[in-house]
Amino acid sequence: MSANKKNPETDRKDAKAQRFCGLRVLASLRSSIVVVLLACSATPVFAEWGTYHGGADLRGVSEAALPETPQRLWRYNAGGAVNNTPVSDGERIFFTAKKGLVTAIDLKGSEVWKKNFTRTNETGATMPVRFDAPLICAEGTVLAGTASGMLIALDVKTGVEKWRYDTGGVIVGSPNWINTNQVVVIDQSAGVLHGLDLASGKLLWKTDGMERSDGSPGVGSGRIVFGSCMSALHVYSAADGSHLRDIEVGDDSQVAGGAAVDGNLIFAGTRDGSLICADMETGKIIWSSAESKEQTFSTPAVTGDKVIYSSDNGFVYAVTRADGRLLWSFNASGLPTSPVVAKDKVAVSSDGVLYLLNLADGRKLWSQEVSDGISSPALIGGLLVVGADDGTVGAYGEINNAEP
């Protein structure tokens, strides 16, 4: 199969950098840095953003309030371009950078720790480890997945390595946590789920392979859900990894983005441009919203009454959660990343520009050109965090109300 696949979590905004089912085309990949937008209050409103898209359900929603016209407060030199969306435990911000770096900074932008990981290639030369997958943070542990299939667990306070687990494949989708004791990671090449003990890294269960999967599994309602090149969503039990059902989403509808889970509903974009809402209990498609004809591999943000998603046609869309009816669209004039929702605002980046939109009607409130390319945003406390390609970490917000 040769369906065009883009990895939405790393959000490298280069039209030449594409992923294919069964074939990965590597072009000039843009990397990213971290820019932080502080909210009006110095006190965090939302304590954690443990995955690249919020919680384990990947809904991408926070109750944090963001200012409408932020200003830059500080920058941190990351020592290399940051490709993936940062995560947080509420006290620290974690991200990976080129040259095999995993870094923790505090919410004021001061370095807490930095670790450099290397590997030995076939010729015996030492090379930096490549982190294509976003980090996750859970229960005092940061988990980093490598392009060679290794999952590395680090202590959030010190960066000390706790354990390693070799999937025997490739990790490009974000790992996720099942509960306080277990995590799950997917081998991209075969679509195999590995359920691990969080404390020790011991394998608890492993599934049979489905098909190549570039996206990240969503976890909710006792289920694990991910999409694949089979043009289907796959549902597993979070208790033991048993296969429950496959939900076919139609020809040319391969799923390469993250699957957001809310109750029994799954929300995911497809290669043919559609956004799908499916019922994981019945296996039925509830609705399909098809505003775009180009691939939709972003992870959607799911609120109580709206679903916000972006497509490679350059637009950000809001549709009704109940029936997928279009509410508004915004032309981001590029390749927009996975959007997130902060109370009454939508944050999304596109080709180096960061946008804040009004959630109700899609009206642009603010935009800022950050760099040539930036990642999808994260909402950390009262912070909006994105990656860009100049290798720094910066903070934007309300100067008068920011903590000195």
Coordinates of C-alpha atoms in Angstrom, one line a residue:
M1 CA 0.0 0.0 0.0
S2 CA 1.3 3.5 -0.8
A3 CA -1.0 5.9 0.9
N4 CA 0.6 9.3 1.7
K5 CA 1.2 9.5 5.5
K6 CA 2.3 12.5 7.6
N7 CA 3.2 12.0 11.3
P8 CA 1.0 14.7 13.0
E9 CA 2.6 14.5 16.4
T10 CA 6.0 15.7 15.3
D11 CA 4.3 18.2 13.1
R12 CA 7.3 18.9 10.9
K13 CA 5.8 21.5 8.6
D14 CA 7.5 20.7 5.3
A15 CA 5.4 19.6 2.4
K16 CA 8.3 17.5 1.2
A17 CA 8.4 15.5 4.5
Q18 CA 5.7 12.8 4.1
R19 CA 5.0 9.4 5.5
F20 CA 3.6 6.5 3.5
C21 CA 2.0 3.2 4.5
G22 CA 4.8 0.7 3.8
L23 CA 7.1 3.4 2.6
R24 CA 8.5 6.4 4.4
V25 CA 9.9 9.3 2.3
L26 CA 12.4 11.4 4.2
A27 CA 12.8 14.8 2.8
S28 CA 14.1 18.0 4.4
L29 CA 12.5 17.8 7.8
R30 CA 11.9 20.9 9.8
S31 CA 12.4 20.8 13.4
S32 CA 11.0 23.0 16.1
I33 CA 11.6 25.0 19.3
V34 CA 9.5 25.7 22.3
V35 CA 7.6 28.9 22.7
V36 CA 5.6 29.4 25.8
L37 CA 2.6 31.7 26.1
L38 CA 1.8 32.5 29.7
A39 CA -1.8 33.2 30.8
C40 CA -2.9 36.3 32.7
S41 CA -2.2 34.7 36.1
A42 CA 1.2 33.4 37.2
T43 CA -0.7 30.5 39.0
P44 CA -1.2 27.5 36.8
V45 CA -4.9 26.8 36.1
F46 CA -4.5 23.3 34.6
A47 CA -1.8 21.3 36.3
E48 CA -0.7 18.7 33.7
W49 CA -0.3 18.1 30.0
G50 CA 1.1 14.6 30.1
T51 CA 0.8 13.7 26.4
Y52 CA 1.3 15.8 23.2
H53 CA -2.5 16.4 23.1
G54 CA -3.4 16.7 26.8
G55 CA -4.5 13.6 28.7
A56 CA -4.5 9.9 27.8
D57 CA -7.8 10.5 25.8
L58 CA -5.9 12.9 23.5
R59 CA -8.9 15.3 23.5
G60 CA -6.6 18.4 23.5
V61 CA -8.7 20.5 25.9
S62 CA -7.8 22.6 28.9
E63 CA -9.6 25.1 31.2
A64 CA -6.6 27.4 31.2
A65 CA -7.3 31.0 30.2
L66 CA -4.9 32.5 27.6
P67 CA -4.4 36.3 27.0
E68 CA -5.5 37.6 23.7
T69 CA -2.3 39.5 22.9
P70 CA 0.7 37.8 24.6
Q71 CA 4.2 39.3 24.6
R72 CA 7.5 37.4 24.8
L73 CA 8.9 37.0 28.3
W74 CA 11.9 34.8 28.1
R75 CA 13.9 32.3 25.9
Y76 CA 15.9 29.2 26.7
N77 CA 18.5 27.8 24.4
A78 CA 17.7 24.1 23.8
G79 CA 21.0 23.2 22.2
G80 CA 19.2 21.7 19.2
A81 CA 16.0 21.9 17.3
V82 CA 13.0 20.6 19.1
N83 CA 10.8 18.4 16.9
N84 CA 8.0 17.2 19.1
T85 CA 5.3 18.8 21.2
P86 CA 6.5 19.3 24.9
V87 CA 4.7 17.7 27.9
S88 CA 4.6 18.6 31.6
D89 CA 4.0 17.3 35.1
G90 CA 2.8 20.7 36.2
E91 CA 6.2 21.7 37.6
R92 CA 8.5 21.0 34.7
I93 CA 8.3 21.1 30.9
F94 CA 9.9 18.2 29.0
F95 CA 11.0 18.0 25.4
T96 CA 13.4 16.3 23.0
A97 CA 15.9 18.0 20.8
K98 CA 18.1 17.1 17.9
K99 CA 21.5 15.6 18.9
G100 CA 19.7 13.1 21.1
L101 CA 18.8 15.5 23.9
V102 CA 16.0 15.1 26.5
T103 CA 15.6 18.3 28.6
A104 CA 13.5 19.5 31.6
I105 CA 13.0 23.1 32.3
D106 CA 10.8 24.8 34.9
L107 CA 7.9 27.1 34.2
K108 CA 10.2 30.1 34.2
G109 CA 12.4 28.7 31.5
S110 CA 15.4 27.7 33.7
E111 CA 17.0 24.3 33.0
V112 CA 16.4 21.5 35.5
W113 CA 18.3 18.7 33.8
K114 CA 19.5 17.7 30.3
K115 CA 20.4 14.2 29.1
N116 CA 22.3 13.3 25.9
F117 CA 21.6 9.8 24.4
T118 CA 23.8 8.2 21.7
R119 CA 23.9 4.9 19.8
T120 CA 26.5 3.0 17.9
N121 CA 25.7 2.5 14.2
E122 CA 26.7 -0.4 11.9
T123 CA 30.2 1.0 11.3
G124 CA 30.9 1.4 15.0
A125 CA 30.5 5.2 14.9
T126 CA 28.7 7.0 17.8
M127 CA 25.5 8.8 16.6
P128 CA 22.8 10.7 18.5
V129 CA 19.6 8.9 19.3
R130 CA 16.7 10.1 17.2
F131 CA 13.5 10.8 19.0
D132 CA 10.6 10.8 16.5
A133 CA 7.8 10.3 19.0
P134 CA 6.5 12.9 21.5
L135 CA 7.3 12.3 25.1
I136 CA 4.7 11.4 27.7
C137 CA 4.8 12.1 31.5
A138 CA 3.0 10.1 34.1
E139 CA 3.5 9.2 37.8
G140 CA 6.9 10.8 38.1
T141 CA 8.3 9.3 34.9
V142 CA 9.1 10.7 31.5
L143 CA 8.9 8.2 28.6
A144 CA 10.9 8.8 25.4
G145 CA 10.5 6.6 22.3
T146 CA 13.3 6.2 19.8
A147 CA 13.3 5.7 16.1
S148 CA 15.1 2.3 16.7
G149 CA 12.1 1.1 18.8
M150 CA 13.5 1.7 22.3
L151 CA 11.3 3.1 25.1
I152 CA 13.4 4.9 27.8
A153 CA 12.0 5.8 31.2
L154 CA 13.5 8.8 33.1
D155 CA 12.9 10.3 36.5
V156 CA 11.1 13.7 36.1
K157 CA 13.1 15.4 38.9
T158 CA 16.6 14.2 38.0
G159 CA 16.5 12.7 34.5
V160 CA 18.1 9.5 35.9
E161 CA 17.2 6.5 33.7
K162 CA 14.8 4.0 35.3
W163 CA 14.5 1.3 32.6
R164 CA 14.5 0.5 28.9
Y165 CA 12.2 -1.6 26.8
D166 CA 12.9 -2.7 23.2
T167 CA 9.8 -3.0 21.1
G168 CA 11.8 -4.6 18.3
G169 CA 10.3 -2.1 15.8
V170 CA 10.0 1.7 15.4
I171 CA 8.3 4.2 17.7
V172 CA 6.9 7.3 16.0
G173 CA 3.5 7.7 17.8
S174 CA 3.3 8.9 21.4
P175 CA 3.3 6.3 24.1
N176 CA 0.3 6.6 26.4
W177 CA -0.6 5.7 29.9
I178 CA -3.4 3.2 30.7
N179 CA -3.6 3.9 34.4
T180 CA -1.2 4.7 37.3
N181 CA 0.6 1.4 36.9
Q182 CA 0.6 0.7 33.1
V183 CA 1.6 2.3 29.9
V184 CA 1.2 1.3 26.2
V185 CA 3.4 1.9 23.2
I186 CA 2.9 1.0 19.6
D187 CA 5.4 -0.4 17.1
Q188 CA 4.7 1.7 14.0
S189 CA 6.0 -0.9 11.5
A190 CA 3.6 -3.7 12.4
G191 CA 0.9 -2.0 14.5
V192 CA 1.7 -4.1 17.6
L193 CA 0.7 -2.7 21.0
H194 CA 3.0 -3.4 24.0
G195 CA 1.5 -3.1 27.5
L196 CA 4.2 -2.4 30.1
D197 CA 4.4 -2.0 33.8
L198 CA 5.2 1.7 34.4
A199 CA 7.5 1.1 37.4
S200 CA 9.7 -1.6 35.9
G201 CA 9.2 -1.6 32.2
K202 CA 8.2 -5.3 32.3
L203 CA 6.1 -6.5 29.4
L204 CA 2.6 -7.4 30.6
W205 CA 1.0 -8.2 27.3
K206 CA 1.5 -7.8 23.5
T207 CA -0.9 -7.8 20.7
D208 CA -0.7 -9.4 17.2
G209 CA 0.2 -6.9 14.5
M210 CA -2.5 -5.2 12.5
E211 CA -0.9 -2.9 9.9
R212 CA 1.5 0.0 9.8
S213 CA 0.4 2.7 12.2
D214 CA 1.9 6.2 12.2
G215 CA -0.5 7.7 14.8
S216 CA -0.8 7.6 18.6
P217 CA -3.2 5.4 20.6
G218 CA -5.9 7.2 22.6
V219 CA -7.0 5.7 25.9
G220 CA -10.4 6.0 27.5
S221 CA -13.4 4.1 28.9
G222 CA -11.3 1.0 29.4
R223 CA -10.3 0.9 25.8
I224 CA -7.2 1.6 23.6
V225 CA -7.9 2.9 20.1
F226 CA -5.6 3.6 17.2
G227 CA -5.8 3.8 13.4
S228 CA -3.8 2.2 10.7
C229 CA -3.1 1.8 7.0
M230 CA -6.0 -0.8 6.9
S231 CA -8.3 2.2 6.6
A232 CA -9.7 1.2 10.0
L233 CA -9.8 2.0 13.7
H234 CA -8.7 -0.8 16.1
V235 CA -10.2 -1.2 19.6
Y236 CA -8.5 -3.1 22.3
S237 CA -9.2 -3.8 26.0
A238 CA -7.0 -1.6 28.3
A239 CA -7.1 -4.4 30.9
D240 CA -5.3 -7.1 29.0
G241 CA -4.8 -5.9 25.4
S242 CA -7.4 -8.3 24.0
H243 CA -8.7 -7.3 20.6
L244 CA -12.3 -6.2 20.7
R245 CA -13.1 -5.0 17.2
D246 CA -12.0 -3.2 14.0
I247 CA -14.0 -0.3 12.6
E248 CA -13.7 0.1 8.9
V249 CA -13.8 3.8 7.8
G250 CA -13.8 3.4 4.0
D251 CA -11.5 3.1 1.0
D252 CA -8.5 5.5 0.9
S253 CA -9.3 6.4 4.5
Q254 CA -6.1 5.4 6.2
V255 CA -5.7 6.8 9.7
A256 CA -2.3 8.2 10.5
G257 CA -3.1 10.7 13.3
G258 CA -4.0 10.3 16.9
A259 CA -7.4 9.0 17.9
A260 CA -9.2 11.2 20.4
V261 CA -11.5 9.3 22.8
D262 CA -14.5 10.7 24.7
G263 CA -16.8 8.3 26.4
N264 CA -17.6 5.6 23.8
L265 CA -16.9 7.9 20.9
I266 CA -13.7 8.0 18.8
F267 CA -12.7 11.0 16.7
A268 CA -10.0 10.7 14.0
G269 CA -9.0 12.2 10.7
T270 CA -8.3 10.2 7.5
R271 CA -6.2 10.3 4.3
D272 CA -9.2 11.2 2.2
G273 CA -9.8 14.4 4.3
S274 CA -12.7 13.2 6.4
L275 CA -13.1 13.5 10.1
I276 CA -14.7 10.4 11.5
C277 CA -16.8 10.0 14.7
A278 CA -17.3 6.3 15.6
D279 CA -18.8 4.4 18.4
M280 CA -16.3 2.0 20.0
E281 CA -19.0 -0.2 21.5
T282 CA -21.1 -0.8 18.4
G283 CA -18.4 -0.4 15.9
K284 CA -20.6 2.0 13.8
I285 CA -19.6 5.3 12.2
I286 CA -21.8 8.0 13.7
W287 CA -20.9 10.7 11.2
S288 CA -18.2 11.7 8.8
S289 CA -17.4 15.4 8.2
A290 CA -15.7 16.0 4.8
E291 CA -14.9 19.7 4.4
S292 CA -11.4 18.8 3.0
K293 CA -10.3 16.6 0.1
E294 CA -6.7 16.6 1.3
Q295 CA -5.3 14.3 4.1
T296 CA -6.4 15.1 7.6
F297 CA -3.8 13.6 9.9
S298 CA -4.1 16.1 12.8
T299 CA -5.4 15.0 16.2
P300 CA -8.8 16.7 16.7
A301 CA -9.6 18.7 19.9
V302 CA -12.9 17.5 21.4
T303 CA -15.1 19.8 23.6
G304 CA -18.5 19.3 25.0
D305 CA -20.3 20.5 21.8
K306 CA -17.5 21.0 19.2
V307 CA -14.7 19.2 17.5
I308 CA -11.9 21.3 16.1
Y309 CA -9.5 19.8 13.5
S310 CA -7.1 20.9 10.8
S311 CA -6.3 19.5 7.3
D312 CA -3.5 19.7 4.8
N313 CA -5.7 22.0 2.7
G314 CA -4.6 24.8 5.1
F315 CA -7.9 25.2 7.0
V316 CA -8.9 24.7 10.6
Y317 CA -12.5 23.6 11.0
A318 CA -15.0 23.5 13.8
V319 CA -17.9 21.0 13.5
T320 CA -20.7 20.0 15.9
R321 CA -19.9 17.1 18.1
A322 CA -23.4 15.7 17.7
D323 CA -23.6 15.4 13.9
G324 CA -20.4 16.8 12.3
R325 CA -22.1 19.9 10.9
L326 CA -19.7 22.7 9.9
L327 CA -19.8 25.7 12.2
W328 CA -16.8 27.7 11.0
S329 CA -13.5 27.5 9.1
F330 CA -10.3 29.4 9.3
N331 CA -7.6 29.7 6.6
A332 CA -4.3 29.2 8.2
S333 CA -2.5 29.5 4.8
G334 CA -0.1 26.6 5.3
L335 CA 0.0 23.2 6.9
P336 CA -1.8 23.6 10.2
T337 CA -0.9 21.4 13.1
S338 CA -3.1 19.6 15.6
P339 CA -5.3 22.3 17.3
V340 CA -5.9 22.6 21.1
V341 CA -8.7 24.4 23.0
A342 CA -8.0 26.6 26.0
K343 CA -11.4 27.5 27.5
D344 CA -12.8 30.0 24.9
K345 CA -9.8 30.0 22.5
V346 CA -8.3 27.7 19.9
A347 CA -4.5 27.5 19.5
V348 CA -3.0 26.2 16.4
S349 CA 0.2 26.7 14.4
S350 CA 0.9 26.7 10.7
D351 CA 4.1 27.1 8.8
G352 CA 5.9 29.0 11.6
V353 CA 2.9 31.2 12.6
L354 CA 1.1 30.7 15.9
Y355 CA -2.6 31.6 16.0
L356 CA -5.2 32.2 18.7
L357 CA -8.8 31.9 17.4
N358 CA -12.2 32.5 19.0
L359 CA -13.7 29.1 19.8
A360 CA -17.2 30.3 19.2
D361 CA -16.8 31.6 15.6
G362 CA -13.2 31.0 14.5
R363 CA -12.3 34.7 14.4
K364 CA -8.6 35.3 14.6
L365 CA -7.7 37.0 17.9
W366 CA -3.9 37.1 17.5
S367 CA -1.0 35.7 15.5
Q368 CA 2.7 35.7 15.8
E369 CA 5.4 34.5 13.4
V370 CA 7.7 32.5 15.6
S371 CA 10.1 30.8 13.2
D372 CA 10.1 28.9 9.8
G373 CA 8.2 25.9 11.3
I374 CA 6.6 25.2 14.6
S375 CA 4.9 22.2 16.2
S376 CA 1.4 21.7 17.5
P377 CA 0.8 23.6 20.7
A378 CA 0.6 22.2 24.3
L379 CA -1.4 23.7 27.1
I380 CA 0.7 23.6 30.3
G381 CA -0.8 25.3 33.4
G382 CA -1.6 28.7 32.0
L383 CA 1.0 28.2 29.3
L384 CA 0.7 27.6 25.6
V385 CA 3.8 25.7 24.4
V386 CA 4.8 25.1 20.8
G387 CA 7.9 24.0 19.0
A388 CA 9.9 25.9 16.4
D389 CA 13.1 25.5 14.5
D390 CA 15.6 28.0 15.9
G391 CA 16.5 25.9 18.8
T392 CA 15.3 28.1 21.6
V393 CA 12.6 28.0 24.3
G394 CA 10.6 31.2 24.6
A395 CA 7.8 32.5 26.8
Y396 CA 5.0 34.9 25.8
G397 CA 2.3 36.3 28.1
E398 CA 1.1 39.3 30.1
I399 CA 4.3 41.0 31.4
N400 CA 2.5 43.0 34.1
N401 CA 0.8 39.9 35.5
A402 CA 3.7 37.5 35.0
E403 CA 5.6 36.2 38.0
P404 CA 9.1 37.9 38.1

